[in-house]
mmCIF file of C-alpha atoms and ligand atoms in Angstrom:
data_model
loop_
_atom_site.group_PDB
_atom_site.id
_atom_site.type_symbol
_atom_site.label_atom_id
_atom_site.label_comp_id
_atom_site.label_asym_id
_atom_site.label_seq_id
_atom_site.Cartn_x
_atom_site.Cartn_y
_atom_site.Cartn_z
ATOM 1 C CA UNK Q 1 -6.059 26.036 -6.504
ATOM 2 C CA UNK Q 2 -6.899 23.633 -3.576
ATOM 3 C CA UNK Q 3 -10.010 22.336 -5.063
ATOM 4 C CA UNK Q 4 -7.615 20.697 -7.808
ATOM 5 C CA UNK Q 5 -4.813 20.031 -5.144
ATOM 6 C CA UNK Q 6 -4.122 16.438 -5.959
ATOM 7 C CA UNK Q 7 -4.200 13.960 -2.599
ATOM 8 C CA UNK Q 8 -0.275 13.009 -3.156
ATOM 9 C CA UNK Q 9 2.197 14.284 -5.589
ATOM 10 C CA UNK Q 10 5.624 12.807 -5.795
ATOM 11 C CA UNK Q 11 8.417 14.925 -7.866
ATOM 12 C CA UNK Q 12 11.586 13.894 -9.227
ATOM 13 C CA UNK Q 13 11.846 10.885 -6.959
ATOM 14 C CA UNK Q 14 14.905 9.494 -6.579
ATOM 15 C CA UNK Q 15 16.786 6.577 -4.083
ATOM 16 C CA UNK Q 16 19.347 5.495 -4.168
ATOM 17 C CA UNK Q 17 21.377 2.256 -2.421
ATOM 18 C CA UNK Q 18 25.352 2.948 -2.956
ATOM 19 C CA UNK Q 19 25.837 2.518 -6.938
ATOM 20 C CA UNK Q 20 22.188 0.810 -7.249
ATOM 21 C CA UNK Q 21 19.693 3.402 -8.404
ATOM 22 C CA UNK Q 22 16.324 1.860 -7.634
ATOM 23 C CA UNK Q 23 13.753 4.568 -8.476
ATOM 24 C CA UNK Q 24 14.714 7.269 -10.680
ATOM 25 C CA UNK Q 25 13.327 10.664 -11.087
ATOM 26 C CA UNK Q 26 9.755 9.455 -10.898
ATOM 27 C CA UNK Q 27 7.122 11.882 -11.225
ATOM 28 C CA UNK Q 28 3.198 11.222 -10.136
ATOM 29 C CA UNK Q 29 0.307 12.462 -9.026
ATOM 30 C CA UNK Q 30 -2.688 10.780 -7.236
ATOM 31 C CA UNK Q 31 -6.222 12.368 -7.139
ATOM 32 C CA UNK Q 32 -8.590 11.976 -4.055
ATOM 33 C CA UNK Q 33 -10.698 8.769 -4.810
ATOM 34 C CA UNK Q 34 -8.432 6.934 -7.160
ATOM 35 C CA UNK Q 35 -7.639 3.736 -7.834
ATOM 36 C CA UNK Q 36 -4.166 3.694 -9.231
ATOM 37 C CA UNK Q 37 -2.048 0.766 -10.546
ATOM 38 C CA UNK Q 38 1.693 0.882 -9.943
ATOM 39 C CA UNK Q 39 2.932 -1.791 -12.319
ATOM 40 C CA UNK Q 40 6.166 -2.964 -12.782
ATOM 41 C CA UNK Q 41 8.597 -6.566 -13.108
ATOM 42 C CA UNK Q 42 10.222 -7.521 -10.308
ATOM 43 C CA UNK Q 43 12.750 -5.256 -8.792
ATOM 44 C CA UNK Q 44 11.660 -2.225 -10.910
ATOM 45 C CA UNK Q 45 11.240 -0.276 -7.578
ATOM 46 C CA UNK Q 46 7.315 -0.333 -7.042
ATOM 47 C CA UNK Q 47 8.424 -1.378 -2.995
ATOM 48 C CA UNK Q 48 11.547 1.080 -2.887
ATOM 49 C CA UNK Q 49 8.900 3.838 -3.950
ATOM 50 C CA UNK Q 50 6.215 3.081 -1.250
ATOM 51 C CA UNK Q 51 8.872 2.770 1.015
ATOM 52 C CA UNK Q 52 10.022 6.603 -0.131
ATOM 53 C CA UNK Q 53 6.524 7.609 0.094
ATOM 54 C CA UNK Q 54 6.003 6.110 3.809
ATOM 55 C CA UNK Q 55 9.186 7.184 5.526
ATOM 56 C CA UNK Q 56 10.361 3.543 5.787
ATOM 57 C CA UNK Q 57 13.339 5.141 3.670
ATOM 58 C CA UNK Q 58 14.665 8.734 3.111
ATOM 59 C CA UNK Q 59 14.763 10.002 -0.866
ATOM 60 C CA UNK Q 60 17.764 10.629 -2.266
ATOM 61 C CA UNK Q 61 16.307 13.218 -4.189
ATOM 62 C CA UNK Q 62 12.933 14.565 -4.562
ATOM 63 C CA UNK Q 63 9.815 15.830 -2.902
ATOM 64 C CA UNK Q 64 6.846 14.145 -1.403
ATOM 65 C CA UNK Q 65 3.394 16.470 -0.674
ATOM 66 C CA UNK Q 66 0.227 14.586 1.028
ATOM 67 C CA UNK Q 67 -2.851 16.058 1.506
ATOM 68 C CA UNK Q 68 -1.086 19.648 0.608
ATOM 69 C CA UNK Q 69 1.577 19.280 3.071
ATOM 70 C CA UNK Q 70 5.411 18.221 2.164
ATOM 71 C CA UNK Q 71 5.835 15.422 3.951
ATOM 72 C CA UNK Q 72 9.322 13.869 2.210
ATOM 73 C CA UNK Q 73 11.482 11.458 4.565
ATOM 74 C CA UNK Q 74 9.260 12.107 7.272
ATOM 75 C CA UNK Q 75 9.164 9.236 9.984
ATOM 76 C CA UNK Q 76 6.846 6.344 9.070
ATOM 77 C CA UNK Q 77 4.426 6.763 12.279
ATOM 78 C CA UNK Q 78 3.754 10.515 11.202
ATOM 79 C CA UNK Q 79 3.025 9.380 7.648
ATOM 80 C CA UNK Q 80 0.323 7.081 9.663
ATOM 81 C CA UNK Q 81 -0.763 9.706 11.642
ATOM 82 C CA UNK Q 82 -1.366 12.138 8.281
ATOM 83 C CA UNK Q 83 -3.460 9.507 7.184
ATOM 84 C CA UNK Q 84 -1.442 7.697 4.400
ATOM 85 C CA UNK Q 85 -1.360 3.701 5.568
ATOM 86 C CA UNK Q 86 0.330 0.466 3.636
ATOM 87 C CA UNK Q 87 0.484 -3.336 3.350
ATOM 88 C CA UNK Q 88 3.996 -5.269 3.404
ATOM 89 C CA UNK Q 89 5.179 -7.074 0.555
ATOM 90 C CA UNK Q 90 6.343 -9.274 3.053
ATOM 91 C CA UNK Q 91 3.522 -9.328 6.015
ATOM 92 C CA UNK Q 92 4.448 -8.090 9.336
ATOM 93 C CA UNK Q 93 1.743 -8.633 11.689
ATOM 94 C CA UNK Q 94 3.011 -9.468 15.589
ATOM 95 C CA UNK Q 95 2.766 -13.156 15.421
ATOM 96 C CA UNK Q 96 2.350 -13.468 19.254
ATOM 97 C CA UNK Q 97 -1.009 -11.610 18.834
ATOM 98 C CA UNK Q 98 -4.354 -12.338 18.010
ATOM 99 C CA UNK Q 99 -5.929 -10.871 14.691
ATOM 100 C CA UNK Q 100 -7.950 -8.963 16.695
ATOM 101 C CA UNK Q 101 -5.492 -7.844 18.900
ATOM 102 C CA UNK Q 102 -3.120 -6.588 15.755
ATOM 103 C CA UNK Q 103 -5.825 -4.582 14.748
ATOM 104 C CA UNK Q 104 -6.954 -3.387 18.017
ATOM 105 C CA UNK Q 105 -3.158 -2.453 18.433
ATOM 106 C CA UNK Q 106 -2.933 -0.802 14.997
ATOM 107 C CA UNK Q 107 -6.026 1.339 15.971
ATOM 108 C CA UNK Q 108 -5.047 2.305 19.139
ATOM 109 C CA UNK Q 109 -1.693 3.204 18.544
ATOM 110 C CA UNK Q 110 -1.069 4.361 15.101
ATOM 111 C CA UNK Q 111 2.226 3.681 15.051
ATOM 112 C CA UNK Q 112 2.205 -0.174 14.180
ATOM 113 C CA UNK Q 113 4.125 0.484 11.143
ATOM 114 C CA UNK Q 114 7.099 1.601 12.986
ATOM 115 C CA UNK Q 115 6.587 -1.057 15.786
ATOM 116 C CA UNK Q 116 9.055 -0.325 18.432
ATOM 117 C CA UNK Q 117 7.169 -2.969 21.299
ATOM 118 C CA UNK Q 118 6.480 -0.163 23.993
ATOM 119 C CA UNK Q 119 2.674 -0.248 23.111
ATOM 120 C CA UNK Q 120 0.696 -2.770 26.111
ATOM 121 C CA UNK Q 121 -2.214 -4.242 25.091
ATOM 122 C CA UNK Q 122 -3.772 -3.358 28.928
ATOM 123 C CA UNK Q 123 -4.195 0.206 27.384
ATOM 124 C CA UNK Q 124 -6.754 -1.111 24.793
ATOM 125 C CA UNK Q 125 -10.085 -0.298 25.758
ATOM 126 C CA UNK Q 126 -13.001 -1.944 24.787
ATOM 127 C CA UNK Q 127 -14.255 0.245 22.910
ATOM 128 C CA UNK Q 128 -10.778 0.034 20.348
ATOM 129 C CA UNK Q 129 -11.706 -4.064 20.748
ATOM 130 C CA UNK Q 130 -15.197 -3.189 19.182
ATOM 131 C CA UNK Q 131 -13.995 -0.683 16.514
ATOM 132 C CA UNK Q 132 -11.083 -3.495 15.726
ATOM 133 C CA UNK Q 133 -13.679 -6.462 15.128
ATOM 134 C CA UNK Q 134 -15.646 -3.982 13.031
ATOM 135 C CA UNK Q 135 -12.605 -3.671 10.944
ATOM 136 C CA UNK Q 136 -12.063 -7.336 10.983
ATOM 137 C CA UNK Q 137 -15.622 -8.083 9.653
ATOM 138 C CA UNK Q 138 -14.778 -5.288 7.278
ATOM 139 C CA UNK Q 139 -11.989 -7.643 5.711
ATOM 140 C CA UNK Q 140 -13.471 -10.689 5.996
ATOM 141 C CA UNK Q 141 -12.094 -12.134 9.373
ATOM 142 C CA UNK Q 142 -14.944 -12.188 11.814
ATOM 143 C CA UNK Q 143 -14.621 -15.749 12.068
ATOM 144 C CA UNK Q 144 -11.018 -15.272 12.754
ATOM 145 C CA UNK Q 145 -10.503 -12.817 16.036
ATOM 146 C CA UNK Q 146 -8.909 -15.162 17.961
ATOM 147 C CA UNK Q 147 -6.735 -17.460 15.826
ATOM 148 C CA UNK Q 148 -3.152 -15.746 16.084
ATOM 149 C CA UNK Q 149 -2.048 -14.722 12.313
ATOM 150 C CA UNK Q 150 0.280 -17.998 11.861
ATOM 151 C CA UNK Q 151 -3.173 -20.275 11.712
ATOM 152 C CA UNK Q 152 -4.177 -18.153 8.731
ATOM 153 C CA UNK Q 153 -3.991 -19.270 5.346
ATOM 154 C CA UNK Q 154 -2.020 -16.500 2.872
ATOM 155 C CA UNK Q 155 -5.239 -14.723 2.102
ATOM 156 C CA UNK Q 156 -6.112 -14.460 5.478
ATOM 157 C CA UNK Q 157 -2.645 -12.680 6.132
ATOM 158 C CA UNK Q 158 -3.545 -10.159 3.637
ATOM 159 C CA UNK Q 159 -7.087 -9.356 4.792
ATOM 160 C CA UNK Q 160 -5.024 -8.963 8.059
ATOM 161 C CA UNK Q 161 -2.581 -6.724 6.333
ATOM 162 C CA UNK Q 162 -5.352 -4.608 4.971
ATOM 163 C CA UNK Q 163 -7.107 -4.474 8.086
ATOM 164 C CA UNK Q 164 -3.979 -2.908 9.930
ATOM 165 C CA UNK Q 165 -4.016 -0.776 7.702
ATOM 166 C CA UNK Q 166 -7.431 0.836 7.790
ATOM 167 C CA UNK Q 167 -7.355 0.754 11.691
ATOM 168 C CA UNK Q 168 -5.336 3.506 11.639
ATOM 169 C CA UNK Q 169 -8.185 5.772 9.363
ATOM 170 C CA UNK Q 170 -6.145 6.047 6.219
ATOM 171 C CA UNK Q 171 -6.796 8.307 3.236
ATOM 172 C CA UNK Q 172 -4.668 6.876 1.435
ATOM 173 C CA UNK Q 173 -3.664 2.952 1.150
ATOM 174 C CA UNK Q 174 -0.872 1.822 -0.599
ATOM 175 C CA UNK Q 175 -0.962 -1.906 -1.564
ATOM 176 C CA UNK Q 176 1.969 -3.737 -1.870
ATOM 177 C CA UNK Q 177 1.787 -6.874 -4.380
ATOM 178 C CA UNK Q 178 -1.243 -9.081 -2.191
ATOM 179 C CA UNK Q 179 -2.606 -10.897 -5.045
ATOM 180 C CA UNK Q 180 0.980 -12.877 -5.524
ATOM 181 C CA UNK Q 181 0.634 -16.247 -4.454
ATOM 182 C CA UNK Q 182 -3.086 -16.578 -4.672
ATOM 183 C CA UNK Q 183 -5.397 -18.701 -5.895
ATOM 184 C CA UNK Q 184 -8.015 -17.088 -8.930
ATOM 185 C CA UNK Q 185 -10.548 -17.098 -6.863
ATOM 186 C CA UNK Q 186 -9.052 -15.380 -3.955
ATOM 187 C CA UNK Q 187 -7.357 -13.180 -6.031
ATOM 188 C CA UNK Q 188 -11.017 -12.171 -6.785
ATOM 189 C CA UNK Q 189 -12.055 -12.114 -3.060
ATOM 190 C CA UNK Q 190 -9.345 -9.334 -2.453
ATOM 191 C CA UNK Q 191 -9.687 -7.660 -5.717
ATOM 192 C CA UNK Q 192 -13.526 -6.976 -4.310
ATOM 193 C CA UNK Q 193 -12.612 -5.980 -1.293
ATOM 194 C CA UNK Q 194 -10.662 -3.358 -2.389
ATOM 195 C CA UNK Q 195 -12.952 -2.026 -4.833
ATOM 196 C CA UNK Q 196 -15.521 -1.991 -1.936
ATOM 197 C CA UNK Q 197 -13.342 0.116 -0.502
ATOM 198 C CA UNK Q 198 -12.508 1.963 -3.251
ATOM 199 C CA UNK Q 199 -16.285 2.334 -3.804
ATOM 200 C CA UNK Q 200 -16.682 3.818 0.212
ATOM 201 C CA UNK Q 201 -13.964 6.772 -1.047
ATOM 202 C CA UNK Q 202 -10.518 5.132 -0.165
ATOM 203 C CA UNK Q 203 -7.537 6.203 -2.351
ATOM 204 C CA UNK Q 204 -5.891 3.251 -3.349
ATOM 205 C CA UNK Q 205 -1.727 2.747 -4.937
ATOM 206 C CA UNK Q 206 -2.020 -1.457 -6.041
ATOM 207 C CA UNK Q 207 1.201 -2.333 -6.785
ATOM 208 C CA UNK Q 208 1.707 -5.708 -8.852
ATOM 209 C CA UNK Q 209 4.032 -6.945 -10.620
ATOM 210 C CA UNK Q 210 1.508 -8.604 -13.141
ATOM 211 C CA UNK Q 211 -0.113 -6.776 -15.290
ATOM 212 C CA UNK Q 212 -3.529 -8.376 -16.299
ATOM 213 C CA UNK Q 213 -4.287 -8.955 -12.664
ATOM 214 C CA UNK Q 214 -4.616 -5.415 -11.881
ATOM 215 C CA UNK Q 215 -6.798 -4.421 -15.034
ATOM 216 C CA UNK Q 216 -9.826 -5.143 -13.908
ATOM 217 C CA UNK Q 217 -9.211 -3.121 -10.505
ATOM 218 C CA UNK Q 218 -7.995 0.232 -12.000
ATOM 219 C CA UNK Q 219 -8.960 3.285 -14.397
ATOM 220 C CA UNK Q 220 -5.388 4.074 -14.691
ATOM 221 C CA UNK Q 221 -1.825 2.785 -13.748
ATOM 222 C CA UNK Q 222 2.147 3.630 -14.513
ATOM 223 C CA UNK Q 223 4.212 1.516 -15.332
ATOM 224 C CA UNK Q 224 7.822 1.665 -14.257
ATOM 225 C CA UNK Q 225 11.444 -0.152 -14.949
ATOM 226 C CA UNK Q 226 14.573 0.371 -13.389
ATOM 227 C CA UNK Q 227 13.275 2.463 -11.609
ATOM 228 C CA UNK Q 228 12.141 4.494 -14.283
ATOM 229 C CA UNK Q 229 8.827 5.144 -15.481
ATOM 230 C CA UNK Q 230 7.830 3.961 -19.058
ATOM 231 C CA UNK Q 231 4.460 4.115 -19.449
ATOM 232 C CA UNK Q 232 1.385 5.384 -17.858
ATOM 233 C CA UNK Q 233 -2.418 5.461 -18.620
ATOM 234 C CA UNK Q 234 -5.627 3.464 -18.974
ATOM 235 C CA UNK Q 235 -5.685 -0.377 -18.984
ATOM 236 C CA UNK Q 236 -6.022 -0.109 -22.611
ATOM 237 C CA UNK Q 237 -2.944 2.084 -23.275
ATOM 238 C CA UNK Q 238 -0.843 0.473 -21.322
ATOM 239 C CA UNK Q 239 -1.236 -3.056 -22.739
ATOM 240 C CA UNK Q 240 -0.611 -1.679 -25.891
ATOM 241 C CA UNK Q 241 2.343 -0.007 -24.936
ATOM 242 C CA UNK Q 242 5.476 -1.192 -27.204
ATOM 243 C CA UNK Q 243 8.289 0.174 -23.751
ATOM 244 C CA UNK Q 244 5.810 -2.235 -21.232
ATOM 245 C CA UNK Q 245 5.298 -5.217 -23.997
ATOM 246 C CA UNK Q 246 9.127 -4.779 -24.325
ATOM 247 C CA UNK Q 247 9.784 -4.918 -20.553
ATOM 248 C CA UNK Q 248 7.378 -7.706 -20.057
ATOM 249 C CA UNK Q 249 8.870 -9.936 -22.735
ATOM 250 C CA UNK Q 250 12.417 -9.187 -20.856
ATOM 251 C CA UNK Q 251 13.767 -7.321 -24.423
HETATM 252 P P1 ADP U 301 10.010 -4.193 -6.733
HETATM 253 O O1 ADP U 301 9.212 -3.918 -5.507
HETATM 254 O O2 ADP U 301 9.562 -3.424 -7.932
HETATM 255 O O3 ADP U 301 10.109 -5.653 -7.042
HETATM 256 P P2 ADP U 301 12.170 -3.115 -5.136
HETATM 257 O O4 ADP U 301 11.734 -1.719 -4.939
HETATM 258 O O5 ADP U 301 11.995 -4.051 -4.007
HETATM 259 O O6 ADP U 301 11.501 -3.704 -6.469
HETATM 260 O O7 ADP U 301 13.714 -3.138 -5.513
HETATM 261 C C1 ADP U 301 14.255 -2.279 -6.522
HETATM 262 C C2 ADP U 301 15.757 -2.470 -6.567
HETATM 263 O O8 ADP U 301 16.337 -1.929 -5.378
HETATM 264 C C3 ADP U 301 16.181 -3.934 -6.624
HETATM 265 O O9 ADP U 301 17.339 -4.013 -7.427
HETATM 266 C C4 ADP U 301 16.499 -4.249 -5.176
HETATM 267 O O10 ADP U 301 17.450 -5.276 -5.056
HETATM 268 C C5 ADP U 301 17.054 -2.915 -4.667
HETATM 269 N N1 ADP U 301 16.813 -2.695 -3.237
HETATM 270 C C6 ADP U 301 15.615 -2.613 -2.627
HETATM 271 N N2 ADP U 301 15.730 -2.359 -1.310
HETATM 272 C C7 ADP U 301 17.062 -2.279 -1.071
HETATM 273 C C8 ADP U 301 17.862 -2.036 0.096
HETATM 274 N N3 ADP U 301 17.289 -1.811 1.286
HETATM 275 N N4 ADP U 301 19.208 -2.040 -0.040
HETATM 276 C C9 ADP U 301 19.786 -2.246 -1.249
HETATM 277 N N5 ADP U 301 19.102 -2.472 -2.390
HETATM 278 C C10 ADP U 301 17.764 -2.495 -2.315
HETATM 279 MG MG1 MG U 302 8.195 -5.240 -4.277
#
């Protein structure tokens, strides 16, 4: 029924690069208002999956349904525009721009995740400049609207990352590996800032390749390999997993 319609349900995913296959046959579903870890090592295919799920690349096999719709390999700025939105790995904010000008431009135009540079900032009103430095406070850079994204320190980037993100109204966010690279106490700062959101009714995908960090962030996470999924469950479950202590101990 549509009352127990989940909010994004991936079957049988699979992609492929030549001989390489980087997620295979993965299966999931993600409920309205969840928190979900995607765990994996490095290169298990946590990125090649959110990049499946966001039209960056086109399944090899599979299907994709958000929000009821099937949405597989359709083009990343409709996936924005259906309301699922991500982070980068590997941060892509316009570097020429202000912070508040990235998120004015990610409000305004939807389509910063497939950034083709046809979008002028002269169309931004000031009413999108308000909206974006609400946002900004949102993630923790009102003190930061004018410093262009280079002058920010790495968790500044990712509060930048997250705020492109929600400028474009997402129902779902998919988090791509932001605690890497921090300091405990930032990783902190971020991890409450998404459970704030969490708490305000965002669906959230965290993807880390560490384990432990996630745990005290999520009711529930999979765990995948090669591509493959190995384990899935609560925080409890999954430590005690023997397939994740295996792939964590590289046996
Ligand atoms: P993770 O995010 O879990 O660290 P990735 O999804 O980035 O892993 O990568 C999974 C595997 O797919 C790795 O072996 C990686 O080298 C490969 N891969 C990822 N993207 C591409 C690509 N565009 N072309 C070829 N191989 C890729
Ligand atoms: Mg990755």
């Amino acid at each position: 029924s549509q009352r127990n319609q989940p909010l994004l349900d991936v079957q049988n995913l699979t992609k492929k690069f030549g001989g390489l296959v980087a997620v295979n046959d993965l299966s999931f579903q993600v409920d309205e208002g969840e928190i979900l870890g995607f765990i994996g090592p490095n290169g298990a295919g946590k990125s090649t999956t959110f990049n499946c799920l966001t039209g960056k690349h086109k399944p090899t096999e599979g299907t994709v349904t958000f929000r009821g719709e099937e949405v597989t390999s359709k083009p990343p700025h409709e996936m924005v525009n259906k309301g699922m939105a991500r982070t980068f790995q590997h941060f892509a904010p316009l570097y020429d721009r202000s912070v508040l000008e990235n998120v004015a431009l990610a409000y305004t135009s939807g389509k910063v995740f497939s950034w083709s540079g046809l979008f002028s900032l002269s169309t931004i009103t000031g009413t999108t400049y308000d909206a974006a430095a609400e946002i900004c406070a949102r993630v923790g850079l009102q003190d930061d609207l004018h410093r262009m994204p280079g002058e920010l320190p790495h968790a500044g980037l990712i509060r930048l990352e997250l705020g492109r993100a929600l400028a474009t109204d997402p129902k779902l966010m998919l988090v791509d590996e932001v605690f890497a690279g921090l300091a405990s106490g930032e990783v902190e700062e971020i991890s409450n800032l998404l459970l704030e959101l969490h708490a305000e009714g965002m669906t959230l995908i965290v993807i880390d390749h560490n384990m432990s960090g996630l745990f005290e962030l999520i009711d529930r996470a999979i765990v995948i390999n090669f591509g493959e999924m190995i384990a899935k469950g609560t925080p409890e479950e999954i430590k005690n997993d023997p397939e994740v202590q295996k792939a964590y101990l590289g046996g």
